Amino acid sequence: MRIGELAERTGVSPRSLRYYEKHGLLSARRAANGYRDYGEEDVRLVSEIRALLSVGFTLEDTRPFLDCLRRGHSSGGSCAESVEVYERKLKEIDEEIRALLARRAEVAAQLAQSCPGCFVKG
């Protein structure tokens, strides 16, 4: 399938698909006329990229998941390398949560000091 069809089927712009290709996440074959030619497996790879990006993974983070799918696994997250990325991302999220809770506590303290009768929800 050409880039336009892949874009339509995955909801991703052709520009993004070319970007993924530039970064080595997709590899289009070239038809005799020079057009990019994608296979059915590329639909799944792009879907995996989009799903991971939507929950905060970086483009580079997606690489082990895509490699896992290419090796024939039913899930991109079922390989040891992908599990490592999941674990690292969870640690990052936990750190962000701790930082947000600390900031929230500071803002609540400032509110309580500025407005002793104000009620802080949460």
PDB file of C-alpha atoms in Angstrom:
ATOM      1  CA  MET A   1       0.000   0.000   0.000  1.00  0.00           C
ATOM      2  CA  ARG A   2       1.128   3.532  -0.618  1.00  0.00           C
ATOM      3  CA  ILE A   3       1.807   6.086   2.064  1.00  0.00           C
ATOM      4  CA  GLY A   4      -1.601   7.734   1.658  1.00  0.00           C
ATOM      5  CA  GLU A   5      -3.443   4.486   2.315  1.00  0.00           C
ATOM      6  CA  LEU A   6      -1.282   3.691   5.331  1.00  0.00           C
ATOM      7  CA  ALA A   7      -1.926   7.195   6.628  1.00  0.00           C
ATOM      8  CA  GLU A   8      -5.674   6.780   6.164  1.00  0.00           C
ATOM      9  CA  ARG A   9      -5.779   3.341   7.779  1.00  0.00           C
ATOM     10  CA  THR A  10      -3.757   4.390  10.825  1.00  0.00           C
ATOM     11  CA  GLY A  11      -4.953   7.972  11.285  1.00  0.00           C
ATOM     12  CA  VAL A  12      -1.380   9.236  10.989  1.00  0.00           C
ATOM     13  CA  SER A  13      -0.272  11.895   8.537  1.00  0.00           C
ATOM     14  CA  PRO A  14       2.039  10.984   5.657  1.00  0.00           C
ATOM     15  CA  ARG A  15       4.494  13.457   7.130  1.00  0.00           C
ATOM     16  CA  SER A  16       4.572  11.510  10.412  1.00  0.00           C
ATOM     17  CA  LEU A  17       5.056   8.256   8.521  1.00  0.00           C
ATOM     18  CA  ARG A  18       8.037   9.734   6.686  1.00  0.00           C
ATOM     19  CA  TYR A  19       9.362  10.944  10.049  1.00  0.00           C
ATOM     20  CA  TYR A  20       9.065   7.432  11.499  1.00  0.00           C
ATOM     21  CA  GLU A  21      10.881   6.105   8.460  1.00  0.00           C
ATOM     22  CA  LYS A  22      13.618   8.729   8.806  1.00  0.00           C
ATOM     23  CA  HIS A  23      14.183   7.546  12.385  1.00  0.00           C
ATOM     24  CA  GLY A  24      14.340   3.907  11.360  1.00  0.00           C
ATOM     25  CA  LEU A  25      11.059   2.826  12.927  1.00  0.00           C
ATOM     26  CA  LEU A  26       9.460   1.981   9.581  1.00  0.00           C
ATOM     27  CA  SER A  27      11.138   0.821   6.439  1.00  0.00           C
ATOM     28  CA  ALA A  28       9.168   1.206   3.255  1.00  0.00           C
ATOM     29  CA  ARG A  29      10.022  -0.752   0.199  1.00  0.00           C
ATOM     30  CA  ARG A  30      10.285   1.257  -2.971  1.00  0.00           C
ATOM     31  CA  ALA A  31       8.185   0.463  -6.006  1.00  0.00           C
ATOM     32  CA  ALA A  32       9.693   0.694  -9.492  1.00  0.00           C
ATOM     33  CA  ASN A  33       8.322   4.226  -9.769  1.00  0.00           C
ATOM     34  CA  GLY A  34      10.034   5.235  -6.495  1.00  0.00           C
ATOM     35  CA  TYR A  35       6.844   5.377  -4.436  1.00  0.00           C
ATOM     36  CA  ARG A  36       6.975   4.055  -0.908  1.00  0.00           C
ATOM     37  CA  ASP A  37       5.290   0.688  -0.549  1.00  0.00           C
ATOM     38  CA  TYR A  38       4.120  -0.526   2.850  1.00  0.00           C
ATOM     39  CA  GLY A  39       2.862  -3.914   3.929  1.00  0.00           C
ATOM     40  CA  GLU A  40       0.100  -5.010   6.246  1.00  0.00           C
ATOM     41  CA  GLU A  41       2.595  -5.405   9.096  1.00  0.00           C
ATOM     42  CA  ASP A  42       3.304  -1.663   8.908  1.00  0.00           C
ATOM     43  CA  VAL A  43      -0.277  -0.936   9.966  1.00  0.00           C
ATOM     44  CA  ARG A  44       0.395  -2.805  13.184  1.00  0.00           C
ATOM     45  CA  LEU A  45       3.755  -1.101  13.715  1.00  0.00           C
ATOM     46  CA  VAL A  46       2.267   2.371  13.259  1.00  0.00           C
ATOM     47  CA  SER A  47      -0.595   1.486  15.605  1.00  0.00           C
ATOM     48  CA  GLU A  48       1.947   0.395  18.227  1.00  0.00           C
ATOM     49  CA  ILE A  49       3.900   3.634  17.816  1.00  0.00           C
ATOM     50  CA  ARG A  50       0.757   5.741  18.184  1.00  0.00           C
ATOM     51  CA  ALA A  51      -0.471   3.819  21.226  1.00  0.00           C
ATOM     52  CA  LEU A  52       2.855   4.227  23.001  1.00  0.00           C
ATOM     53  CA  LEU A  53       3.213   7.902  22.104  1.00  0.00           C
ATOM     54  CA  SER A  54      -0.316   8.576  23.372  1.00  0.00           C
ATOM     55  CA  VAL A  55       0.642   7.474  26.898  1.00  0.00           C
ATOM     56  CA  GLY A  56       3.878   9.430  27.050  1.00  0.00           C
ATOM     57  CA  PHE A  57       6.571   7.216  25.583  1.00  0.00           C
ATOM     58  CA  THR A  58       9.140   8.878  23.355  1.00  0.00           C
ATOM     59  CA  LEU A  59       9.661   7.861  19.769  1.00  0.00           C
ATOM     60  CA  GLU A  60      12.931   6.184  20.744  1.00  0.00           C
ATOM     61  CA  ASP A  61      11.117   4.261  23.504  1.00  0.00           C
ATOM     62  CA  THR A  62       8.973   2.560  20.850  1.00  0.00           C
ATOM     63  CA  ARG A  63      11.919   0.832  19.179  1.00  0.00           C
ATOM     64  CA  PRO A  64      12.046  -2.306  21.410  1.00  0.00           C
ATOM     65  CA  PHE A  65       8.292  -2.772  21.068  1.00  0.00           C
ATOM     66  CA  LEU A  66       8.509  -2.628  17.286  1.00  0.00           C
ATOM     67  CA  ASP A  67      11.469  -5.016  17.254  1.00  0.00           C
ATOM     68  CA  CYS A  68       9.440  -7.403  19.393  1.00  0.00           C
ATOM     69  CA  LEU A  69       6.540  -7.321  16.919  1.00  0.00           C
ATOM     70  CA  ARG A  70       8.920  -7.822  14.013  1.00  0.00           C
ATOM     71  CA  ARG A  71      10.254 -10.946  15.711  1.00  0.00           C
ATOM     72  CA  GLY A  72       6.740 -12.386  15.555  1.00  0.00           C
ATOM     73  CA  HIS A  73       5.473 -11.790  19.075  1.00  0.00           C
ATOM     74  CA  SER A  74       1.761 -11.134  19.440  1.00  0.00           C
ATOM     75  CA  SER A  75       2.411  -8.118  21.670  1.00  0.00           C
ATOM     76  CA  GLY A  76       5.112  -5.498  21.395  1.00  0.00           C
ATOM     77  CA  GLY A  77       5.408  -5.476  25.159  1.00  0.00           C
ATOM     78  CA  SER A  78       6.111  -9.177  25.588  1.00  0.00           C
ATOM     79  CA  CYS A  79       9.898  -9.035  25.083  1.00  0.00           C
ATOM     80  CA  ALA A  80      12.434  -8.403  27.837  1.00  0.00           C
ATOM     81  CA  GLU A  81      13.649  -5.165  26.221  1.00  0.00           C
ATOM     82  CA  SER A  82      10.100  -3.803  26.123  1.00  0.00           C
ATOM     83  CA  VAL A  83       9.498  -4.761  29.746  1.00  0.00           C
ATOM     84  CA  GLU A  84      12.615  -2.764  30.679  1.00  0.00           C
ATOM     85  CA  VAL A  85      11.171   0.288  28.912  1.00  0.00           C
ATOM     86  CA  TYR A  86       7.837  -0.195  30.704  1.00  0.00           C
ATOM     87  CA  GLU A  87       9.621  -0.395  34.059  1.00  0.00           C
ATOM     88  CA  ARG A  88      11.730   2.693  33.343  1.00  0.00           C
ATOM     89  CA  LYS A  89       8.639   4.633  32.249  1.00  0.00           C
ATOM     90  CA  LEU A  90       6.747   3.636  35.398  1.00  0.00           C
ATOM     91  CA  LYS A  91       9.654   4.906  37.512  1.00  0.00           C
ATOM     92  CA  GLU A  92       9.597   8.196  35.594  1.00  0.00           C
ATOM     93  CA  ILE A  93       5.842   8.518  36.116  1.00  0.00           C
ATOM     94  CA  ASP A  94       6.198   7.748  39.837  1.00  0.00           C
ATOM     95  CA  GLU A  95       8.857  10.476  40.108  1.00  0.00           C
ATOM     96  CA  GLU A  96       6.562  12.926  38.313  1.00  0.00           C
ATOM     97  CA  ILE A  97       3.704  12.037  40.671  1.00  0.00           C
ATOM     98  CA  ARG A  98       5.930  12.586  43.715  1.00  0.00           C
ATOM     99  CA  ALA A  99       7.026  15.962  42.327  1.00  0.00           C
ATOM    100  CA  LEU A 100       3.429  16.981  41.616  1.00  0.00           C
ATOM    101  CA  LEU A 101       2.297  15.945  45.096  1.00  0.00           C
ATOM    102  CA  ALA A 102       5.106  17.996  46.625  1.00  0.00           C
ATOM    103  CA  ARG A 103       4.142  21.011  44.506  1.00  0.00           C
ATOM    104  CA  ARG A 104       0.500  20.552  45.424  1.00  0.00           C
ATOM    105  CA  ALA A 105       1.351  20.421  49.135  1.00  0.00           C
ATOM    106  CA  GLU A 106       3.370  23.624  48.789  1.00  0.00           C
ATOM    107  CA  VAL A 107       0.561  25.445  46.989  1.00  0.00           C
ATOM    108  CA  ALA A 108      -1.974  24.191  49.562  1.00  0.00           C
ATOM    109  CA  ALA A 109       0.281  25.443  52.356  1.00  0.00           C
ATOM    110  CA  GLN A 110       0.590  28.839  50.686  1.00  0.00           C
ATOM    111  CA  LEU A 111      -3.197  29.001  50.297  1.00  0.00           C
ATOM    112  CA  ALA A 112      -3.730  28.038  53.930  1.00  0.00           C
ATOM    113  CA  GLN A 113      -1.295  30.742  55.007  1.00  0.00           C
ATOM    114  CA  SER A 114      -2.841  33.389  52.753  1.00  0.00           C
ATOM    115  CA  CYS A 115      -6.440  32.426  53.418  1.00  0.00           C
ATOM    116  CA  PRO A 116      -6.776  30.658  56.774  1.00  0.00           C
ATOM    117  CA  GLY A 117     -10.504  29.978  56.319  1.00  0.00           C
ATOM    118  CA  CYS A 118     -10.240  28.659  52.769  1.00  0.00           C
ATOM    119  CA  PHE A 119     -10.922  24.974  52.243  1.00  0.00           C
ATOM    120  CA  VAL A 120      -8.411  22.968  50.215  1.00  0.00           C
ATOM    121  CA  LYS A 121     -10.075  20.046  48.398  1.00  0.00           C
ATOM    122  CA  GLY A 122      -8.273  16.753  47.962  1.00  0.00           C
TER     123      GLY A 122
END
